[in-house]
Tab-separated table of C-alpha atoms and ligand atoms in Angstrom:
chain	number	residue	atom	x	y	z
A	821	MET	CA	8.153	7.459	6.033
A	822	THR	CA	10.296	4.331	6.114
A	823	LEU	CA	12.203	3.839	9.352
A	824	GLU	CA	15.614	2.306	9.965
A	825	ILE	CA	15.343	-1.347	10.991
A	826	LYS	CA	17.434	-2.128	14.066
A	827	LYS	CA	19.718	-5.105	13.618
A	828	TYR	CA	20.674	-7.840	16.073
A	829	GLY	CA	23.011	-6.391	18.691
A	830	THR	CA	20.938	-3.237	19.183
A	831	PRO	CA	19.893	-3.185	22.885
A	832	VAL	CA	16.311	-2.033	22.161
A	833	LEU	CA	15.552	-5.448	20.619
A	834	ARG	CA	15.887	-6.943	24.096
A	835	GLN	CA	13.495	-4.520	25.782
A	836	LYS	CA	9.930	-5.386	26.707
A	837	GLY	CA	7.448	-3.002	25.109
A	838	ALA	CA	5.288	-0.743	27.246
A	839	ARG	CA	1.539	-1.272	26.924
A	840	VAL	CA	-0.230	1.317	24.811
A	841	GLU	CA	-2.703	3.173	27.024
A	842	LYS	CA	-4.065	5.642	24.493
A	843	ILE	CA	-4.398	5.861	20.718
A	844	THR	CA	-2.661	9.138	19.858
A	845	PRO	CA	-1.832	10.773	16.507
A	846	GLU	CA	1.822	9.848	17.199
A	847	LEU	CA	0.856	6.198	17.594
A	848	LYS	CA	-1.112	6.263	14.323
A	849	GLN	CA	1.893	7.790	12.591
A	850	LEU	CA	4.133	5.070	14.046
A	851	VAL	CA	1.754	2.380	12.708
A	852	ALA	CA	1.692	4.014	9.243
A	853	ASP	CA	5.501	4.245	9.201
A	854	MET	CA	5.858	0.641	10.382
A	855	LEU	CA	3.532	-0.569	7.608
A	856	GLU	CA	5.551	1.359	5.030
A	857	THR	CA	8.835	0.038	6.444
A	858	MET	CA	7.576	-3.571	6.468
A	859	ARG	CA	6.394	-3.312	2.861
A	860	SER	CA	9.569	-1.742	1.594
A	861	ALA	CA	11.656	-4.417	3.359
A	862	LYS	CA	9.321	-7.142	1.983
A	863	GLY	CA	8.708	-8.483	5.474
A	864	VAL	CA	5.775	-10.490	6.816
A	865	GLY	CA	5.821	-8.690	10.165
A	866	LEU	CA	7.488	-5.886	12.077
A	867	ALA	CA	7.512	-5.010	15.781
A	868	ALA	CA	7.981	-1.540	17.280
A	869	GLN	CA	11.312	-2.546	18.900
A	870	GLN	CA	12.660	-3.194	15.401
A	871	VAL	CA	12.298	0.502	14.628
A	872	GLY	CA	13.588	1.559	18.042
A	873	VAL	CA	10.268	2.111	19.831
A	874	VAL	CA	9.603	0.230	23.068
A	875	ALA	CA	5.852	-0.290	22.790
A	876	GLN	CA	3.410	-3.186	22.356
A	877	VAL	CA	2.772	-2.472	18.673
A	878	ALA	CA	3.311	-4.805	15.708
A	879	VAL	CA	2.173	-5.038	12.100
A	880	ILE	CA	1.664	-8.186	10.008
A	881	ASP	CA	0.958	-8.875	6.352
A	882	VAL	CA	1.146	-12.428	5.010
A	883	ARG	CA	-0.259	-11.658	1.549
A	884	ALA	CA	3.097	-11.693	-0.244
A	885	VAL	CA	3.788	-15.302	0.782
A	886	THR	CA	1.955	-17.701	-1.504
A	887	ASP	CA	3.667	-21.007	-0.711
A	888	ARG	CA	2.848	-21.080	3.020
A	889	PRO	CA	-0.882	-20.951	3.731
A	890	SER	CA	-2.600	-19.175	6.610
A	891	SER	CA	-6.004	-19.795	8.150
A	892	MET	CA	-8.161	-17.450	10.195
A	893	GLU	CA	-11.451	-17.605	12.095
A	894	VAL	CA	-13.431	-14.647	13.355
A	895	GLU	CA	-16.399	-15.287	15.672
A	896	GLY	CA	-16.097	-19.008	14.958
A	897	LYS	CA	-16.391	-18.560	11.188
A	898	LYS	CA	-13.665	-19.251	8.657
A	899	VAL	CA	-12.572	-16.072	6.881
A	900	ASN	CA	-10.046	-15.258	4.189
A	901	PRO	CA	-6.952	-13.932	6.016
A	902	GLU	CA	-6.190	-11.656	3.046
A	903	ASP	CA	-9.320	-9.657	3.838
A	904	TYR	CA	-7.815	-8.743	7.226
A	905	MET	CA	-4.349	-7.738	6.010
A	906	PRO	CA	-2.453	-5.728	6.987
A	907	LEU	CA	-3.082	-6.533	10.632
A	908	VAL	CA	-2.193	-4.029	13.329
A	909	LEU	CA	-1.620	-5.551	16.767
A	910	ILE	CA	-1.646	-3.337	19.855
A	911	ASN	CA	-1.169	-4.951	23.298
A	912	PRO	CA	-1.766	-8.404	21.784
A	913	GLU	CA	-2.426	-11.430	23.998
A	914	ILE	CA	-1.751	-14.843	22.525
A	915	THR	CA	-3.178	-18.161	23.728
A	916	PRO	CA	-1.727	-21.286	22.093
A	917	THR	CA	-4.360	-23.839	21.103
A	918	GLY	CA	-2.685	-26.291	18.749
A	919	GLU	CA	0.079	-28.858	18.742
A	920	LYS	CA	3.605	-27.628	18.220
A	921	VAL	CA	5.046	-27.634	14.724
A	922	GLN	CA	8.511	-26.917	13.394
A	923	GLY	CA	8.878	-24.351	10.616
A	924	PRO	CA	11.392	-21.970	9.046
A	925	GLU	CA	11.634	-18.329	10.165
A	926	GLY	CA	13.598	-15.251	9.281
A	927	CYS	CA	13.590	-11.745	10.731
A	928	LEU	CA	14.195	-8.264	9.323
A	929	SER	CA	16.631	-7.626	12.197
A	930	PHE	CA	18.681	-10.657	11.077
A	931	PRO	CA	19.333	-10.239	7.341
A	932	GLU	CA	20.113	-13.508	5.497
A	933	ILE	CA	19.755	-15.599	8.664
A	934	PHE	CA	17.136	-18.351	8.765
A	935	GLY	CA	16.359	-21.286	11.012
A	936	ASP	CA	13.578	-23.556	12.221
A	937	VAL	CA	11.497	-22.668	15.261
A	938	ILE	CA	8.986	-24.916	17.040
A	939	ARG	CA	5.731	-23.130	17.895
A	940	PRO	CA	2.070	-23.991	18.476
A	941	ALA	CA	0.357	-24.435	15.097
A	942	THR	CA	-2.765	-22.500	16.077
A	943	ILE	CA	-3.451	-19.640	18.481
A	944	ASP	CA	-6.226	-17.442	19.811
A	945	VAL	CA	-5.467	-13.731	19.618
A	946	ARG	CA	-6.956	-10.862	21.555
A	947	THR	CA	-5.664	-7.464	20.486
A	948	LEU	CA	-6.544	-3.850	19.916
A	949	ASN	CA	-6.505	-2.495	16.376
A	950	GLN	CA	-5.138	0.931	15.472
A	951	GLU	CA	-8.477	2.532	16.386
A	952	GLY	CA	-8.165	1.038	19.879
A	953	ILE	CA	-11.023	-1.406	19.246
A	954	GLU	CA	-10.708	-4.944	20.580
A	955	PHE	CA	-10.427	-7.645	17.936
A	956	ARG	CA	-10.440	-11.370	18.698
A	957	PHE	CA	-9.663	-14.135	16.242
A	958	SER	CA	-8.091	-17.557	15.880
A	959	CYS	CA	-5.491	-18.437	13.300
A	960	GLY	CA	-3.093	-21.063	12.003
A	961	GLY	CA	-0.343	-21.617	9.475
A	962	LEU	CA	2.044	-18.836	8.572
A	963	LEU	CA	-0.176	-16.177	10.160
A	964	ALA	CA	-0.042	-17.901	13.573
A	965	ARG	CA	3.724	-18.256	13.274
A	966	ALA	CA	4.199	-14.616	12.252
A	967	ILE	CA	2.025	-13.310	15.092
A	968	GLN	CA	3.910	-15.390	17.676
A	969	HIS	CA	7.230	-14.161	16.259
A	970	GLU	CA	6.078	-10.523	16.555
A	971	ALA	CA	4.510	-11.003	20.001
A	972	ASP	CA	7.884	-12.364	21.138
A	973	HIS	CA	9.599	-9.197	19.858
A	974	LEU	CA	7.221	-7.117	21.997
A	975	ASN	CA	8.586	-8.987	25.012
A	976	GLY	CA	12.235	-8.705	23.989
A	977	ILE	CA	12.382	-12.338	22.812
A	978	LEU	CA	14.085	-13.099	19.484
A	979	PHE	CA	13.595	-16.086	17.168
A	980	ILE	CA	17.179	-17.211	17.772
A	981	ASP	CA	16.183	-17.798	21.427
A	982	ARG	CA	13.696	-20.433	20.259
A	983	MET	CA	15.560	-21.772	17.238
A	984	VAL	CA	16.193	-25.539	17.126
A	985	LEU	CA	19.721	-26.171	18.372
A	986	THR	CA	21.140	-27.733	15.207
A	987	ASP	CA	20.089	-24.681	13.174
A	988	LYS	CA	21.333	-22.283	15.823
A	989	GLU	CA	24.755	-23.914	15.799
A	990	GLU	CA	24.846	-23.625	12.038
A	991	ILE	CA	24.094	-19.884	11.995
A	992	LYS	CA	26.355	-19.061	14.972
A	993	PRO	CA	29.220	-17.571	12.856
A	994	GLN	CA	26.769	-15.340	10.918
A	995	LEU	CA	25.118	-14.313	14.180
A	996	ASP	CA	28.405	-13.342	15.834
A	997	GLU	CA	29.442	-11.417	12.744
A	998	LEU	CA	26.134	-9.505	12.622
A	999	GLN	CA	26.308	-8.645	16.323
A	1000	ALA	CA	29.889	-7.377	16.019
A	1001	LYS	CA	28.960	-5.292	12.961
A	1002	THR	CA	25.970	-3.746	14.776
A	1003	LYS	CA	28.016	-2.962	17.896
A	1004	LYS	CA	30.740	-1.343	15.825
A	1005	LYS	CA	28.148	0.790	14.050
A	1006	LEU	CA	26.553	1.819	17.362
A	1007	LYS	CA	29.937	2.794	18.795
A	1008	MET	CA	30.705	5.000	15.794
A	1009	GLY	CA	27.279	6.639	16.173
B	929	LIG	ZN1	11.544	-10.556	13.766
């Protein structure tokens, strides 16, 4: 089932997700619905807050993007990131390892709004998968950027909070318009 994607201005986007303590059938259904929603919206990633659930759950799939490469290492060996997509992240912990790089980002909760964000180029990730099994890997490129973007969502942080100031100034009118539209919609129920 595809779920409604919450837009900027919806309070749940600012809430920190609760840690998942147990893999339940409801959680598995949420993951399946989030994957379907991400695919249908043609997104690279989706966090639980974006579908109105306050939990440390995110999904990622970088396969549709061909012009921005990703790299991935599992147990110290280079692997093909495509073989690990889609990725399900539950209670992920991110450790930055690389130098910071500037790159463009968008977000399904901010339609048509884009801007550059500076983030570490490479990260170590420790997460649970949807079976509740720990999975550790390192990654770079678009995958590292996408995971950091989603991990931020799980803590109530949005990409506009980290956007370079010149870009943020440029999108300010669009941002205000989107927020007003969302608030109006919420008021009307
Ligand atoms: Zn996002």
